[in-house]
mmCIF file of C-alpha atoms in Angstrom:
data_model
loop_
_atom_site.group_PDB
_atom_site.id
_atom_site.type_symbol
_atom_site.label_atom_id
_atom_site.label_comp_id
_atom_site.label_asym_id
_atom_site.label_seq_id
_atom_site.Cartn_x
_atom_site.Cartn_y
_atom_site.Cartn_z
ATOM 1 C CA MET A 976 -18.327 36.085 -5.846
ATOM 2 C CA ASP A 977 -15.077 34.360 -6.908
ATOM 3 C CA TYR A 978 -16.298 31.635 -9.294
ATOM 4 C CA LYS A 979 -13.071 29.666 -8.915
ATOM 5 C CA ASP A 980 -13.536 29.518 -5.136
ATOM 6 C CA LEU A 981 -17.165 28.503 -5.670
ATOM 7 C CA LEU A 982 -16.088 25.610 -7.920
ATOM 8 C CA GLU A 983 -13.545 24.507 -5.322
ATOM 9 C CA ARG A 984 -16.242 24.502 -2.628
ATOM 10 C CA TYR A 985 -18.492 22.554 -5.033
ATOM 11 C CA ARG A 986 -15.747 19.966 -5.447
ATOM 12 C CA GLU A 987 -15.552 19.602 -1.631
ATOM 13 C CA GLY A 988 -19.338 19.434 -1.244
ATOM 14 C CA ASN A 989 -19.492 22.717 0.715
ATOM 15 C CA VAL A 990 -22.035 24.603 -1.346
ATOM 16 C CA SER A 991 -25.664 25.380 -0.813
ATOM 17 C CA LYS A 992 -28.388 23.741 -2.882
ATOM 18 C CA GLU A 993 -28.817 26.992 -4.811
ATOM 19 C CA GLU A 994 -25.095 27.206 -5.605
ATOM 20 C CA GLU A 995 -24.970 23.536 -6.580
ATOM 21 C CA GLU A 996 -27.938 24.010 -8.938
ATOM 22 C CA MET A 997 -26.289 27.088 -10.475
ATOM 23 C CA ILE A 998 -23.029 25.217 -11.211
ATOM 24 C CA ARG A 999 -24.880 22.261 -12.714
ATOM 25 C CA LYS A 1000 -26.798 24.684 -14.982
ATOM 26 C CA ASP A 1001 -23.481 26.317 -16.021
ATOM 27 C CA ILE A 1002 -22.093 22.925 -17.046
ATOM 28 C CA GLU A 1003 -25.251 22.130 -19.012
ATOM 29 C CA LYS A 1004 -25.061 25.576 -20.620
ATOM 30 C CA ALA A 1005 -21.447 24.950 -21.750
ATOM 31 C CA GLN A 1006 -22.462 21.652 -23.297
ATOM 32 C CA ALA A 1007 -25.406 23.311 -25.082
ATOM 33 C CA ILE A 1008 -23.128 26.063 -26.456
ATOM 34 C CA GLU A 1009 -20.725 23.474 -27.815
ATOM 35 C CA ALA A 1010 -23.569 21.636 -29.608
ATOM 36 C CA PHE A 1011 -25.009 24.923 -30.998
ATOM 37 C CA MET A 1012 -21.657 26.156 -32.305
ATOM 38 C CA GLY A 1013 -21.008 22.815 -33.963
ATOM 39 C CA GLU A 1014 -24.320 23.106 -35.856
ATOM 40 C CA GLU A 1015 -23.617 26.768 -36.698
ATOM 41 C CA LEU A 1016 -20.203 25.877 -38.113
ATOM 42 C CA GLU A 1017 -21.742 23.162 -40.289
ATOM 43 C CA ARG A 1018 -24.381 25.628 -41.597
ATOM 44 C CA GLU A 1019 -21.812 28.296 -42.394
ATOM 45 C CA LEU A 1020 -19.561 25.802 -44.174
ATOM 46 C CA ASP A 1021 -22.495 24.604 -46.317
ATOM 47 C CA LEU A 1022 -23.313 28.208 -47.228
ATOM 48 C CA SER A 1023 -19.682 28.858 -48.152
ATOM 49 C CA LEU A 1024 -19.632 25.872 -50.493
ATOM 50 C CA GLU A 1025 -22.840 27.023 -52.169
ATOM 51 C CA VAL A 1026 -21.304 30.440 -52.795
ATOM 52 C CA ALA A 1027 -18.138 28.848 -54.157
ATOM 53 C CA ASP A 1028 -20.228 26.890 -56.700
ATOM 54 C CA SER A 1029 -21.572 30.151 -58.131
ATOM 55 C CA GLU A 1030 -18.224 31.272 -59.689
ATOM 56 C CA ASN A 1031 -19.652 30.921 -63.208
ATOM 57 C CA HIS A 1032 -22.413 33.424 -62.640
ATOM 58 C CA GLU A 1033 -22.691 36.480 -64.843
ATOM 59 C CA GLU A 1034 -19.996 39.141 -64.654
ATOM 60 C CA GLU A 1035 -22.269 41.744 -63.049
ATOM 61 C CA THR A 1036 -22.521 39.538 -59.894
ATOM 62 C CA SER A 1037 -18.796 38.775 -59.532
ATOM 63 C CA LYS A 1038 -18.028 41.741 -57.273
ATOM 64 C CA LEU A 1039 -20.951 40.937 -55.033
ATOM 65 C CA LYS A 1040 -19.864 37.300 -54.933
ATOM 66 C CA LYS A 1041 -16.298 38.189 -53.938
ATOM 67 C CA SER A 1042 -17.587 40.444 -51.197
ATOM 68 C CA VAL A 1043 -19.924 37.772 -49.874
ATOM 69 C CA ASN A 1044 -17.190 35.116 -50.018
ATOM 70 C CA LYS A 1045 -14.816 37.357 -48.134
ATOM 71 C CA ARG A 1046 -17.376 37.979 -45.415
ATOM 72 C CA LEU A 1047 -18.248 34.300 -45.226
ATOM 73 C CA ARG A 1048 -14.599 33.351 -44.844
ATOM 74 C CA LYS A 1049 -14.359 35.712 -41.930
ATOM 75 C CA VAL A 1050 -17.544 34.298 -40.407
ATOM 76 C CA VAL A 1051 -16.383 30.714 -40.898
ATOM 77 C CA LEU A 1052 -12.931 31.465 -39.501
ATOM 78 C CA SER A 1053 -14.444 33.244 -36.524
ATOM 79 C CA SER A 1054 -16.844 30.328 -35.948
ATOM 80 C CA VAL A 1055 -14.018 27.802 -36.146
ATOM 81 C CA LEU A 1056 -11.899 29.742 -33.696
ATOM 82 C CA LEU A 1057 -14.845 30.144 -31.335
ATOM 83 C CA VAL A 1058 -15.674 26.422 -31.470
ATOM 84 C CA VAL A 1059 -12.023 25.501 -30.883
ATOM 85 C CA ALA A 1060 -11.871 27.879 -27.943
ATOM 86 C CA LEU A 1061 -15.080 26.461 -26.504
ATOM 87 C CA TYR A 1062 -13.862 22.895 -27.035
ATOM 88 C CA ILE A 1063 -10.613 23.631 -25.224
ATOM 89 C CA THR A 1064 -12.458 25.355 -22.393
ATOM 90 C CA ILE A 1065 -15.046 22.599 -21.992
ATOM 91 C CA PHE A 1066 -12.938 19.477 -22.439
ATOM 92 C CA PHE A 1067 -9.716 20.744 -20.932
ATOM 93 C CA GLY A 1068 -11.269 22.961 -18.280
ATOM 94 C CA ILE A 1069 -14.780 22.069 -17.185
ATOM 95 C CA SER A 1070 -14.660 18.337 -18.029
ATOM 96 C CA PRO A 1071 -11.542 17.616 -15.896
ATOM 97 C CA LEU A 1072 -13.136 19.621 -13.092
ATOM 98 C CA VAL A 1073 -16.265 17.435 -13.238
ATOM 99 C CA ASP A 1074 -14.085 14.296 -13.423
ATOM 100 C CA SER A 1075 -12.242 15.346 -10.284
ATOM 101 C CA LEU A 1076 -15.467 15.618 -8.282
ATOM 102 C CA TYR A 1077 -16.222 11.897 -8.498
ATOM 103 C CA SER A 1078 -14.476 8.538 -8.207
ATOM 104 C CA ASN A 1079 -12.027 8.260 -11.113
ATOM 105 C CA PRO A 1080 -11.430 4.666 -12.312
ATOM 106 C CA MET A 1081 -8.492 5.816 -14.458
ATOM 107 C CA LYS A 1082 -6.527 7.009 -11.462
ATOM 108 C CA THR A 1083 -3.209 5.270 -10.802
ATOM 109 C CA SER A 1084 -2.277 5.580 -7.135
ATOM 110 C CA VAL A 1085 -2.515 2.076 -5.667
ATOM 111 C CA GLY A 1086 -0.081 0.278 -7.963
ATOM 112 C CA GLN A 1087 2.827 1.241 -10.164
ATOM 113 C CA SER A 1088 1.088 1.427 -13.538
ATOM 114 C CA ASP A 1089 -2.310 -0.301 -13.524
ATOM 115 C CA HIS A 1090 -5.520 1.621 -12.904
ATOM 116 C CA ASP A 1091 -6.728 1.504 -9.293
ATOM 117 C CA ILE A 1092 -9.963 -0.096 -10.461
ATOM 118 C CA SER A 1093 -8.055 -3.247 -11.489
ATOM 119 C CA PHE A 1094 -7.009 -3.777 -7.864
ATOM 120 C CA ASP A 1095 -10.541 -2.914 -6.690
ATOM 121 C CA VAL A 1096 -12.117 -5.564 -8.927
ATOM 122 C CA TYR A 1097 -9.500 -8.142 -7.898
ATOM 123 C CA ALA A 1098 -10.124 -7.614 -4.163
ATOM 124 C CA ILE A 1099 -13.928 -7.597 -4.484
ATOM 125 C CA THR A 1100 -13.908 -10.711 -6.661
ATOM 126 C CA GLU A 1101 -11.670 -12.756 -4.394
ATOM 127 C CA LEU A 1102 -13.593 -11.873 -1.253
ATOM 128 C CA ASN A 1103 -17.056 -12.391 -2.723
ATOM 129 C CA LYS A 1104 -16.934 -14.631 -5.805
ATOM 130 C CA PRO A 1105 -15.450 -18.108 -5.249
ATOM 131 C CA GLY A 1106 -13.883 -19.714 -8.291
ATOM 132 C CA LEU A 1107 -13.755 -16.604 -10.491
ATOM 133 C CA SER A 1108 -10.552 -14.957 -11.705
ATOM 134 C CA PRO A 1109 -10.789 -11.334 -12.967
ATOM 135 C CA SER A 1110 -8.754 -9.843 -15.791
ATOM 136 C CA THR A 1111 -7.097 -6.442 -15.935
ATOM 137 C CA VAL A 1112 -9.689 -3.658 -16.184
ATOM 138 C CA TYR A 1113 -9.692 -1.396 -19.245
ATOM 139 C CA VAL A 1114 -11.177 2.085 -18.973
ATOM 140 C CA ASP A 1115 -12.235 4.521 -21.714
ATOM 141 C CA GLN A 1116 -12.836 8.110 -20.604
ATOM 142 C CA GLU A 1117 -15.683 10.034 -22.253
ATOM 143 C CA GLY A 1118 -15.488 13.182 -20.136
ATOM 144 C CA PHE A 1119 -17.721 14.929 -17.609
ATOM 145 C CA GLY A 1120 -17.345 12.070 -15.106
ATOM 146 C CA LYS A 1121 -18.329 9.335 -17.555
ATOM 147 C CA TYR A 1122 -16.252 6.184 -18.203
ATOM 148 C CA ASN A 1123 -16.664 2.919 -20.086
ATOM 149 C CA VAL A 1124 -15.266 0.016 -18.044
ATOM 150 C CA MET A 1125 -14.431 -3.376 -19.573
ATOM 151 C CA TYR A 1126 -13.045 -6.544 -18.023
ATOM 152 C CA SER A 1127 -13.802 -10.258 -17.814
ATOM 153 C CA TYR A 1128 -14.131 -13.124 -15.348
ATOM 154 C CA ARG A 1129 -12.734 -16.606 -15.912
ATOM 155 C CA ASP A 1130 -14.487 -19.541 -14.252
ATOM 156 C CA VAL A 1131 -11.448 -21.507 -13.106
ATOM 157 C CA PHE A 1132 -13.387 -24.791 -13.052
ATOM 158 C CA THR A 1133 -14.810 -24.641 -16.578
ATOM 159 C CA ASP A 1134 -12.322 -22.153 -18.134
ATOM 160 C CA GLU A 1135 -15.275 -20.175 -19.478
ATOM 161 C CA ASN A 1136 -14.932 -16.407 -19.761
ATOM 162 C CA TYR A 1137 -17.608 -13.811 -19.030
ATOM 163 C CA ASP A 1138 -17.207 -10.289 -20.398
ATOM 164 C CA VAL A 1139 -18.326 -7.370 -18.273
ATOM 165 C CA ASN A 1140 -19.132 -3.940 -19.715
ATOM 166 C CA GLN A 1141 -20.119 -1.108 -17.420
ATOM 167 C CA VAL A 1142 -20.748 2.619 -17.707
ATOM 168 C CA LEU A 1143 -19.670 4.656 -14.686
ATOM 169 C CA HIS A 1144 -21.215 8.117 -14.597
ATOM 170 C CA ARG A 1145 -20.399 10.572 -11.829
ATOM 171 C CA GLY A 1146 -19.640 8.003 -9.173
ATOM 172 C CA GLU A 1147 -22.384 5.505 -10.002
ATOM 173 C CA ILE A 1148 -22.728 2.441 -12.223
ATOM 174 C CA GLU A 1149 -25.219 3.742 -14.772
ATOM 175 C CA TYR A 1150 -25.212 0.575 -16.900
ATOM 176 C CA SER A 1151 -23.836 -2.947 -16.486
ATOM 177 C CA TYR A 1152 -23.927 -5.741 -19.034
ATOM 178 C CA SER A 1153 -23.078 -9.429 -18.603
ATOM 179 C CA ASP A 1154 -21.894 -9.386 -15.005
ATOM 180 C CA PRO A 1155 -22.358 -13.147 -14.377
ATOM 181 C CA ILE A 1156 -22.481 -13.056 -10.604
ATOM 182 C CA SER A 1157 -23.237 -9.840 -8.733
ATOM 183 C CA GLN A 1158 -23.220 -11.717 -5.437
ATOM 184 C CA SER A 1159 -22.142 -15.328 -5.004
ATOM 185 C CA SER A 1160 -24.776 -17.740 -3.726
ATOM 186 C CA MET A 1161 -22.283 -20.473 -2.889
ATOM 187 C CA PHE A 1162 -22.664 -21.838 0.646
ATOM 188 C CA MET A 1163 -25.918 -19.952 1.202
ATOM 189 C CA GLY A 1164 -28.104 -23.056 0.992
ATOM 190 C CA ILE A 1165 -25.980 -25.089 3.377
ATOM 191 C CA MET A 1166 -25.015 -22.230 5.698
ATOM 192 C CA TYR A 1167 -28.618 -21.215 6.262
ATOM 193 C CA PRO A 1168 -30.857 -24.302 5.899
ATOM 194 C CA SER A 1169 -34.590 -23.751 6.255
ATOM 195 C CA ASN A 1170 -34.747 -26.365 9.050
ATOM 196 C CA ASP A 1171 -32.476 -28.599 11.129
ATOM 197 C CA ASN A 1172 -32.831 -31.575 8.787
ATOM 198 C CA ASP A 1173 -31.886 -29.743 5.608
ATOM 199 C CA ALA A 1174 -28.121 -29.876 6.203
ATOM 200 C CA ALA A 1175 -28.130 -33.626 6.796
ATOM 201 C CA VAL A 1176 -30.439 -34.273 3.844
ATOM 202 C CA SER A 1177 -28.266 -32.193 1.553
ATOM 203 C CA LYS A 1178 -25.166 -34.059 2.688
ATOM 204 C CA GLU A 1179 -26.691 -37.488 2.065
ATOM 205 C CA LYS A 1180 -27.992 -36.494 -1.365
ATOM 206 C CA VAL A 1181 -24.573 -35.277 -2.477
ATOM 207 C CA ILE A 1182 -22.808 -38.385 -1.128
ATOM 208 C CA THR A 1183 -25.288 -40.634 -2.945
ATOM 209 C CA HIS A 1184 -24.729 -38.694 -6.151
ATOM 210 C CA LEU A 1185 -20.925 -38.895 -5.819
ATOM 211 C CA MET A 1186 -21.147 -42.659 -5.367
ATOM 212 C CA GLN A 1187 -23.128 -42.973 -8.592
ATOM 213 C CA LEU A 1188 -20.574 -41.051 -10.636
ATOM 214 C CA ASN A 1189 -17.574 -42.472 -12.446
ATOM 215 C CA PRO A 1190 -14.737 -42.416 -9.857
ATOM 216 C CA ILE A 1191 -12.629 -40.053 -12.020
ATOM 217 C CA THR A 1192 -15.452 -37.563 -12.651
ATOM 218 C CA TYR A 1193 -14.098 -34.101 -11.887
ATOM 219 C CA VAL A 1194 -16.393 -32.301 -9.420
ATOM 220 C CA SER A 1195 -16.817 -28.804 -8.007
ATOM 221 C CA MET A 1196 -18.313 -28.898 -4.513
ATOM 222 C CA SER A 1197 -18.719 -26.797 -1.356
ATOM 223 C CA ILE A 1198 -18.028 -28.395 2.015
ATOM 224 C CA LEU A 1199 -19.392 -26.999 5.284
ATOM 225 C CA PHE A 1200 -17.528 -28.154 8.410
ATOM 226 C CA GLU A 1201 -19.133 -29.274 11.658
ATOM 227 C CA LYS A 1202 -16.694 -27.005 13.475
ATOM 228 C CA ASP A 1203 -14.834 -23.955 12.196
ATOM 229 C CA LEU A 1204 -11.175 -24.568 11.384
ATOM 230 C CA SER A 1205 -8.234 -22.309 12.123
ATOM 231 C CA MET A 1206 -5.932 -21.463 9.233
ATOM 232 C CA GLU A 1207 -3.405 -23.965 10.594
ATOM 233 C CA GLU A 1208 -6.063 -26.692 10.693
ATOM 234 C CA LEU A 1209 -7.094 -25.785 7.158
ATOM 235 C CA TYR A 1210 -3.487 -26.059 5.993
ATOM 236 C CA ARG A 1211 -3.174 -29.508 7.636
ATOM 237 C CA LEU A 1212 -6.395 -30.578 5.903
ATOM 238 C CA GLU A 1213 -4.986 -29.529 2.532
ATOM 239 C CA GLU A 1214 -1.837 -31.512 3.199
ATOM 240 C CA SER A 1215 -3.872 -34.610 4.046
ATOM 241 C CA TYR A 1216 -5.615 -34.619 0.648
ATOM 242 C CA PRO A 1217 -3.031 -33.637 -1.995
ATOM 243 C CA GLU A 1218 -5.216 -34.912 -4.847
ATOM 244 C CA ILE A 1219 -7.977 -32.434 -3.993
ATOM 245 C CA GLU A 1220 -7.741 -28.800 -5.075
ATOM 246 C CA PHE A 1221 -8.756 -26.497 -2.232
ATOM 247 C CA GLU A 1222 -9.890 -23.434 -4.156
ATOM 248 C CA TRP A 1223 -11.508 -20.962 -1.726
ATOM 249 C CA ALA A 1224 -12.212 -20.786 2.005
ATOM 250 C CA GLY A 1225 -15.168 -18.950 3.509
ATOM 251 C CA ILE A 1226 -14.138 -16.931 6.574
ATOM 252 C CA ARG A 1227 -16.288 -16.472 9.673
ATOM 253 C CA THR A 1228 -17.253 -12.799 10.050
ATOM 254 C CA ALA A 1229 -19.558 -12.897 13.066
ATOM 255 C CA SER A 1230 -20.147 -15.058 16.141
ATOM 256 C CA SER A 1231 -23.668 -15.895 14.953
ATOM 257 C CA ASP A 1232 -25.069 -17.110 11.638
ATOM 258 C CA LEU A 1233 -27.314 -14.094 11.243
ATOM 259 C CA SER A 1234 -25.311 -12.284 8.558
ATOM 260 C CA ASN A 1235 -25.873 -13.358 4.984
ATOM 261 C CA GLU A 1236 -22.713 -11.589 3.841
ATOM 262 C CA LEU A 1237 -20.290 -14.429 3.103
ATOM 263 C CA ILE A 1238 -16.703 -13.604 2.203
ATOM 264 C CA GLY A 1239 -13.469 -15.532 1.996
ATOM 265 C CA ILE A 1240 -10.115 -15.953 0.248
ATOM 266 C CA SER A 1241 -8.622 -17.986 -2.550
ATOM 267 C CA LEU A 1242 -6.157 -20.553 -1.239
ATOM 268 C CA LEU A 1243 -2.527 -21.029 -2.179
ATOM 269 C CA ASN A 1244 -3.116 -23.728 -4.795
ATOM 270 C CA SER A 1245 -6.116 -21.947 -6.284
ATOM 271 C CA LYS A 1246 -6.359 -21.621 -10.052
ATOM 272 C CA VAL A 1247 -7.181 -17.933 -9.659
ATOM 273 C CA SER A 1248 -4.403 -15.778 -11.107
ATOM 274 C CA SER A 1249 -3.781 -12.082 -11.639
ATOM 275 C CA PRO A 1250 -1.673 -10.027 -14.063
ATOM 276 C CA LEU A 1251 -1.209 -7.554 -11.199
ATOM 277 C CA LEU A 1252 1.001 -9.970 -9.245
ATOM 278 C CA GLY A 1253 4.427 -8.603 -8.374
ATOM 279 C CA ASP A 1254 3.452 -4.940 -8.064
ATOM 280 C CA GLU A 1255 5.911 -3.591 -5.522
ATOM 281 C CA LYS A 1256 3.961 -0.427 -4.728
ATOM 282 C CA ILE A 1257 0.834 -2.152 -3.426
ATOM 283 C CA SER A 1258 2.971 -4.683 -1.545
ATOM 284 C CA GLU A 1259 4.550 -1.856 0.446
ATOM 285 C CA LYS A 1260 1.206 -0.852 1.966
ATOM 286 C CA TYR A 1261 -0.587 -4.228 1.849
ATOM 287 C CA PRO A 1262 2.226 -6.819 2.119
ATOM 288 C CA ALA A 1263 -0.018 -9.849 1.615
ATOM 289 C CA PHE A 1264 -2.434 -8.435 -0.960
ATOM 290 C CA PHE A 1265 -0.963 -11.171 -3.147
ATOM 291 C CA MET A 1266 0.031 -14.276 -1.194
ATOM 292 C CA LEU A 1267 2.998 -15.109 -3.427
ATOM 293 C CA ASP A 1268 4.490 -11.643 -2.854
ATOM 294 C CA TRP A 1269 4.291 -12.133 0.917
ATOM 295 C CA LEU A 1270 5.836 -15.617 0.703
ATOM 296 C CA VAL A 1271 8.814 -14.143 -1.140
ATOM 297 C CA HIS A 1272 9.182 -11.361 1.452
ATOM 298 C CA PRO A 1273 7.325 -12.498 4.607
ATOM 299 C CA VAL A 1274 6.544 -9.558 6.904
ATOM 300 C CA ASN A 1275 6.204 -10.098 10.682
ATOM 301 C CA ARG A 1276 6.909 -13.806 10.361
ATOM 302 C CA LYS A 1277 5.618 -15.908 13.291
ATOM 303 C CA GLU A 1278 7.978 -18.805 13.906
ATOM 304 C CA ASP A 1279 5.387 -20.817 15.840
ATOM 305 C CA THR A 1280 2.876 -20.731 12.951
ATOM 306 C CA PRO A 1281 3.212 -22.689 9.691
ATOM 307 C CA LEU A 1282 4.144 -20.379 6.847
ATOM 308 C CA ILE A 1283 1.062 -21.232 4.760
ATOM 309 C CA ALA A 1284 -1.293 -20.748 7.705
ATOM 310 C CA GLN A 1285 0.159 -17.312 8.396
ATOM 311 C CA VAL A 1286 -0.013 -16.198 4.763
ATOM 312 C CA TYR A 1287 -3.739 -17.059 4.744
ATOM 313 C CA GLU A 1288 -4.278 -14.837 7.782
ATOM 314 C CA GLU A 1289 -2.139 -12.003 6.442
ATOM 315 C CA HIS A 1290 -3.797 -12.197 3.013
ATOM 316 C CA TYR A 1291 -7.304 -11.980 4.463
ATOM 317 C CA ARG A 1292 -6.366 -8.950 6.568
ATOM 318 C CA SER A 1293 -4.640 -7.219 3.645
ATOM 319 C CA LEU A 1294 -7.695 -7.602 1.409
ATOM 320 C CA LEU A 1295 -10.042 -6.292 4.102
ATOM 321 C CA GLN A 1296 -7.770 -3.361 4.955
ATOM 322 C CA TYR A 1297 -7.613 -2.495 1.265
ATOM 323 C CA VAL A 1298 -11.380 -2.469 0.673
ATOM 324 C CA VAL A 1299 -11.993 -0.543 3.897
ATOM 325 C CA GLU A 1300 -9.480 2.168 2.999
ATOM 326 C CA ARG A 1301 -10.805 2.358 -0.590
ATOM 327 C CA ARG A 1302 -14.323 2.958 0.688
ATOM 328 C CA GLU A 1303 -15.576 5.349 -2.009
ATOM 329 C CA ALA A 1304 -14.253 3.402 -5.003
ATOM 330 C CA ILE A 1305 -15.266 0.032 -3.566
ATOM 331 C CA GLY A 1306 -18.724 1.413 -2.823
ATOM 332 C CA VAL A 1307 -19.163 2.304 -6.500
ATOM 333 C CA MET A 1308 -18.180 -1.170 -7.730
ATOM 334 C CA GLU A 1309 -20.216 -2.914 -5.017
ATOM 335 C CA TYR A 1310 -23.321 -0.893 -5.974
ATOM 336 C CA ARG A 1311 -23.649 0.112 -2.311
ATOM 337 C CA GLU A 1312 -21.163 2.035 -0.212
ATOM 338 C CA GLU A 1313 -22.498 0.601 3.049
ATOM 339 C CA LYS A 1314 -20.895 -2.765 2.173
ATOM 340 C CA THR A 1315 -17.689 -1.233 3.515
ATOM 341 C CA ASP A 1316 -19.302 -1.142 6.969
ATOM 342 C CA PHE A 1317 -19.552 -4.920 6.761
ATOM 343 C CA TYR A 1318 -15.902 -5.188 5.722
ATOM 344 C CA GLU A 1319 -14.936 -3.068 8.733
ATOM 345 C CA SER A 1320 -16.907 -5.293 11.099
ATOM 346 C CA ALA A 1321 -15.359 -8.410 9.523
ATOM 347 C CA LEU A 1322 -11.863 -7.008 10.079
ATOM 348 C CA ASP A 1323 -12.724 -6.102 13.668
ATOM 349 C CA TYR A 1324 -14.106 -9.605 14.258
ATOM 350 C CA ALA A 1325 -10.889 -11.145 12.891
ATOM 351 C CA ASP A 1326 -8.766 -8.965 15.191
ATOM 352 C CA HIS A 1327 -10.757 -9.998 18.288
ATOM 353 C CA HIS A 1328 -11.693 -13.603 17.516
ATOM 354 C CA GLY A 1329 -9.087 -14.802 15.068
ATOM 355 C CA ILE A 1330 -9.510 -16.020 11.507
ATOM 356 C CA GLU A 1331 -11.381 -19.278 10.987
ATOM 357 C CA THR A 1332 -13.078 -20.957 8.057
ATOM 358 C CA TYR A 1333 -16.567 -22.424 8.094
ATOM 359 C CA GLY A 1334 -16.185 -24.225 4.760
ATOM 360 C CA VAL A 1335 -14.289 -24.577 1.503
ATOM 361 C CA LEU A 1336 -14.842 -24.780 -2.237
ATOM 362 C CA VAL A 1337 -12.976 -27.802 -3.610
ATOM 363 C CA TYR A 1338 -12.339 -29.444 -6.974
ATOM 364 C CA GLY A 1339 -11.463 -33.080 -7.245
ATOM 365 C CA GLU A 1340 -12.288 -36.526 -8.551
ATOM 366 C CA ALA A 1341 -15.401 -38.130 -7.100
ATOM 367 C CA GLU A 1342 -13.534 -40.968 -5.391
ATOM 368 C CA ASP A 1343 -11.142 -38.575 -3.618
ATOM 369 C CA LEU A 1344 -13.957 -36.309 -2.473
ATOM 370 C CA LEU A 1345 -15.817 -39.300 -1.026
ATOM 371 C CA LEU A 1346 -12.760 -40.179 1.061
ATOM 372 C CA LEU A 1347 -12.594 -36.646 2.468
ATOM 373 C CA VAL A 1348 -16.305 -36.566 3.283
ATOM 374 C CA GLU A 1349 -16.157 -39.955 4.994
ATOM 375 C CA ASP A 1350 -13.037 -39.220 7.068
ATOM 376 C CA GLU A 1351 -13.637 -35.597 8.156
ATOM 377 C CA SER A 1352 -16.298 -33.864 10.273
ATOM 378 C CA VAL A 1353 -18.556 -32.491 7.564
ATOM 379 C CA ARG A 1354 -21.878 -30.856 8.363
ATOM 380 C CA SER A 1355 -23.230 -30.465 4.847
ATOM 381 C CA LEU A 1356 -22.336 -30.515 1.149
ATOM 382 C CA GLU A 1357 -23.335 -28.580 -1.950
ATOM 383 C CA PHE A 1358 -22.740 -30.034 -5.425
ATOM 384 C CA HIS A 1359 -21.972 -27.414 -8.100
ATOM 385 C CA GLN A 1360 -20.646 -28.799 -11.371
ATOM 386 C CA ALA A 1361 -18.975 -31.855 -12.867
ATOM 387 C CA SER A 1362 -16.979 -32.717 -15.972
ATOM 388 C CA VAL A 1363 -15.961 -36.070 -17.397
ATOM 389 C CA SER A 1364 -12.406 -35.826 -16.016
ATOM 390 C CA ARG A 1365 -9.640 -33.416 -15.117
ATOM 391 C CA LYS A 1366 -8.130 -31.287 -17.867
ATOM 392 C CA ASN A 1367 -4.472 -31.130 -18.859
ATOM 393 C CA ILE A 1368 -3.460 -34.465 -17.310
ATOM 394 C CA LYS A 1369 0.301 -34.977 -17.536
#
């Protein structure tokens, strides 16, 4: 049996259970040998030092001592060379092989220089986590398919940062610490009320609360429309209320309200930012992955559609195409690979039914939000947070 061919078939998943078990035992055996030889080297070195300390012994033992020291030096040297050889074999042979069998977050193929996982986290966050802006992702490789992953989220309303530390081991998240929001709950209460009166009750409660606030209180709020809006209608709505910050728009993914998977996009004036912006390589394959890149070089421009409305549509499609084509890596970060099936259905729905929004996340002063709610067809409201006033007023 050609062991190299067997390893290649193991990498491709074309081995029997017996062969797979044999390879896994070989890897464990190599690791055990490395640990044993490390302990053996330490023992031999200790023995050598003890012998060296005996140089003042009586003359009749000097010849024996020299002989023993000479043999020990050979043993120690042989042990060192063996450990070095094993280390090179394991960490530069077997470990890279194991790494190659699973999703590698250190791979750089999507963009010019940043790890692919940075683009993965950006796309997942924008689609699923309204109002959060992710940082660049830092990855530390430990070997044998194990990586430490570190990044952070910034809440663009409060400017608070949340650190995320994860351990990825052989294609799975083995450990995750301080992920603030694994799945956003925004809109869930107003999209899926427990009864017909809940939406109206929620709306009235929020309006009453807004009226009781200081007019310049800065508020974060979700708005659910009576009727879905096209991207052109959304753009016109933004233009009508320049004092309100339209942060994120939830996009309809099915003709019914049965799915509880809610995704959307950050809007042009969103406070979400990314250090990945301007990467020419990703823009070649996904022209509107970043809206600003597409606005600089608009691809397939439709003259009968407002520029901003089209960039919203193109951006949504680019993000979905990206996560669908990055199925394995996205499945790891999403904790479940089947989420990609939902992304595929959402993209198919957009192609057949168009792209419309059911609601938006907005930031604004209480008095401005009251005007919007009173003048527009709003089904329900959800109050999130408030601060005394806007920050950085100029």
